[in-house]
GROMACS .gro file of C-alpha atoms in nm:
model
  144
    1MET     CA    1  -1.502  27.905  33.631
    2ALA     CA    2  -1.438  27.561  33.482
    3ARG     CA    3  -1.286  27.446  33.811
    4ARG     CA    4  -1.598  27.547  34.001
    5ALA     CA    5  -1.821  27.367  33.752
    6LEU     CA    6  -1.611  27.051  33.781
    7LEU     CA    7  -1.614  27.074  34.159
    8LEU     CA    8  -1.990  27.121  34.158
    9LEU     CA    9  -2.038  26.820  33.926
   10TRP     CA   10  -1.814  26.609  34.149
   11CYS     CA   11  -2.010  26.707  34.462
   12LEU     CA   12  -2.340  26.629  34.290
   13SER     CA   13  -2.211  26.290  34.177
   14LEU     CA   14  -2.122  26.205  34.538
   15LEU     CA   15  -2.472  26.298  34.651
   16ALA     CA   16  -2.633  26.096  34.374
   17ALA     CA   17  -2.417  25.789  34.427
   18PRO     CA   18  -2.597  25.505  34.604
   19ALA     CA   19  -2.499  25.442  34.963
   20ALA     CA   20  -2.277  25.144  35.021
   21MET     CA   21  -2.479  24.835  35.108
   22ALA     CA   22  -2.414  24.679  35.444
   23ALA     CA   23  -2.381  24.304  35.478
   24PRO     CA   24  -2.701  24.139  35.609
   25ASP     CA   25  -2.720  24.000  35.961
   26LEU     CA   26  -2.756  23.618  35.929
   27ARG     CA   27  -2.892  23.399  36.212
   28ALA     CA   28  -2.984  23.031  36.257
   29SER     CA   29  -3.237  22.873  36.488
   30PRO     CA   30  -3.108  22.641  36.625
   31GLU     CA   31  -2.735  22.648  36.548
   32ARG     CA   32  -2.717  22.281  36.652
   33ALA     CA   33  -2.999  22.077  36.499
   34THR     CA   34  -3.076  21.726  36.622
   35ASP     CA   35  -3.340  21.653  36.358
   36GLY     CA   36  -3.181  21.797  36.042
   37VAL     CA   37  -3.425  22.092  36.037
   38TYR     CA   38  -3.335  22.454  36.109
   39ARG     CA   39  -3.434  22.805  36.006
   40LEU     CA   40  -3.202  23.068  35.862
   41SER     CA   41  -3.311  23.432  35.878
   42TRP     CA   42  -3.147  23.757  35.775
   43GLU     CA   43  -3.204  24.133  35.784
   44ALA     CA   44  -3.074  24.428  35.585
   45ASP     CA   45  -3.208  24.783  35.576
   46GLY     CA   46  -3.393  24.871  35.258
   47ALA     CA   47  -3.293  24.556  35.071
   48ALA     CA   48  -3.531  24.400  34.821
   49ARG     CA   49  -3.349  24.086  34.704
   50PHE     CA   50  -3.103  23.845  34.860
   51GLU     CA   51  -2.877  23.556  34.765
   52LEU     CA   52  -2.822  23.271  35.015
   53GLN     CA   53  -2.532  23.028  34.972
   54GLU     CA   54  -2.433  22.703  35.144
   55SER     CA   55  -2.098  22.528  35.161
   56ASP     CA   56  -1.928  22.240  35.341
   57GLY     CA   57  -1.639  22.469  35.438
   58ALA     CA   58  -1.595  22.820  35.577
   59HIS     CA   59  -1.410  22.931  35.262
   60PHE     CA   60  -1.714  22.863  35.038
   61ASN     CA   61  -1.515  22.677  34.779
   62PRO     CA   62  -1.729  22.538  34.629
   63ALA     CA   63  -2.048  22.721  34.725
   64ARG     CA   64  -2.403  22.640  34.621
   65THR     CA   65  -2.673  22.906  34.585
   66LEU     CA   66  -2.981  22.787  34.775
   67TYR     CA   67  -3.206  23.088  34.730
   68THR     CA   68  -3.236  23.413  34.538
   69GLY     CA   69  -3.533  23.641  34.606
   70ALA     CA   70  -3.709  23.879  34.845
   71ASP     CA   71  -3.773  23.644  35.141
   72THR     CA   72  -3.580  23.706  35.462
   73ALA     CA   73  -3.583  23.349  35.592
   74SER     CA   74  -3.544  22.994  35.470
   75VAL     CA   75  -3.611  22.658  35.637
   76ILE     CA   76  -3.348  22.394  35.568
   77THR     CA   77  -3.458  22.029  35.599
   78GLY     CA   78  -3.328  21.680  35.537
   79LYS     CA   79  -2.965  21.745  35.619
   80PRO     CA   80  -2.746  21.452  35.726
   81ASP     CA   81  -2.501  21.482  36.015
   82GLY     CA   82  -2.226  21.736  35.947
   83GLU     CA   83  -2.112  22.097  35.952
   84TYR     CA   84  -2.277  22.343  35.712
   85PHE     CA   85  -2.178  22.702  35.642
   86TYR     CA   86  -2.408  22.977  35.513
   87ARG     CA   87  -2.374  23.334  35.393
   88VAL     CA   88  -2.615  23.587  35.244
   89ARG     CA   89  -2.582  23.914  35.052
   90VAL     CA   90  -2.804  24.188  34.916
   91LEU     CA   91  -2.862  24.195  34.542
   92GLY     CA   92  -2.903  24.567  34.476
   93GLU     CA   93  -2.968  24.763  34.160
   94SER     CA   94  -2.602  24.865  34.148
   95GLY     CA   95  -2.482  24.507  34.190
   96PRO     CA   96  -2.436  24.261  34.476
   97GLY     CA   97  -2.335  24.383  34.819
   98PRO     CA   98  -2.083  24.227  35.057
   99TRP     CA   99  -2.139  23.880  35.202
  100SER     CA  100  -2.251  23.837  35.561
  101GLU     CA  101  -2.022  23.676  35.813
  102PRO     CA  102  -2.024  23.298  35.757
  103LEU     CA  103  -2.264  23.115  35.986
  104GLN     CA  104  -2.194  22.756  36.092
  105VAL     CA  105  -2.477  22.512  36.165
  106THR     CA  106  -2.408  22.167  36.309
  107VAL     CA  107  -2.646  21.880  36.237
  108GLN     CA  108  -2.619  21.585  36.475
  109HIS     CA  109  -2.922  21.359  36.481
  110HIS     CA  110  -3.037  21.173  36.790
  111SER     CA  111  -2.881  20.830  36.831
  112LEU     CA  112  -3.086  20.520  36.748
  113ALA     CA  113  -3.099  20.430  37.118
  114ARG     CA  114  -3.253  20.767  37.203
  115ALA     CA  115  -3.502  20.742  36.915
  116LEU     CA  116  -3.608  20.398  37.047
  117GLN     CA  117  -3.652  20.547  37.395
  118PHE     CA  118  -3.887  20.810  37.250
  119PHE     CA  119  -4.080  20.535  37.071
  120VAL     CA  120  -4.115  20.320  37.385
  121VAL     CA  121  -4.235  20.615  37.596
  122GLY     CA  122  -4.487  20.708  37.325
  123ALA     CA  123  -4.612  20.349  37.305
  124LEU     CA  124  -4.658  20.336  37.685
  125VAL     CA  125  -4.854  20.662  37.687
  126PHE     CA  126  -5.071  20.532  37.404
  127ALA     CA  127  -5.137  20.202  37.589
  128VAL     CA  128  -5.235  20.385  37.912
  129LEU     CA  129  -5.471  20.620  37.726
  130LEU     CA  130  -5.630  20.328  37.541
  131ALA     CA  131  -5.684  20.142  37.870
  132VAL     CA  132  -5.846  20.450  38.030
  133ILE     CA  133  -6.079  20.496  37.731
  134ILE     CA  134  -6.183  20.130  37.728
  135ARG     CA  135  -6.241  20.126  38.104
  136GLY     CA  136  -6.447  20.447  38.086
  137ALA     CA  137  -6.657  20.307  37.801
  138ARG     CA  138  -6.729  19.988  37.999
  139GLU     CA  139  -6.829  20.188  38.309
  140ASP     CA  140  -7.063  20.405  38.099
  141ARG     CA  141  -7.222  20.095  37.948
  142ASP     CA  142  -7.274  19.928  38.290
  143THR     CA  143  -7.420  20.239  38.455
  144PRO     CA  144  -7.805  20.239  38.450
   0.00000   0.00000   0.00000
């Protein structure tokens, strides 16, 4: 009789035990940023809180916690050129879950020559628009 009671208690404890948490799915958009700005997003079924970490290496030694909370995305800005690694995990009531697979994001800003090209093209478009506006205003003024 005692064996059956112990077996029943063991079976009930298995049913009552929380399901193992799966590692969240971590994504970056884009994975190669040319302006130092990118968005990290993650998903996990039934999770309420997350911890997001960043590191300069894939081994996360040292790692820096960037975010802890319920959001499922974070925008990263102001990063200089380099390789950055991220991971996220669920913070459950029974403790933290496993880390996601490390995600690598490369930041490589546009060169100064390319930035100057963008500036020159923008200045030319501005000059053409200004000329069209001035010409149209003169024609409107001269029309009886």
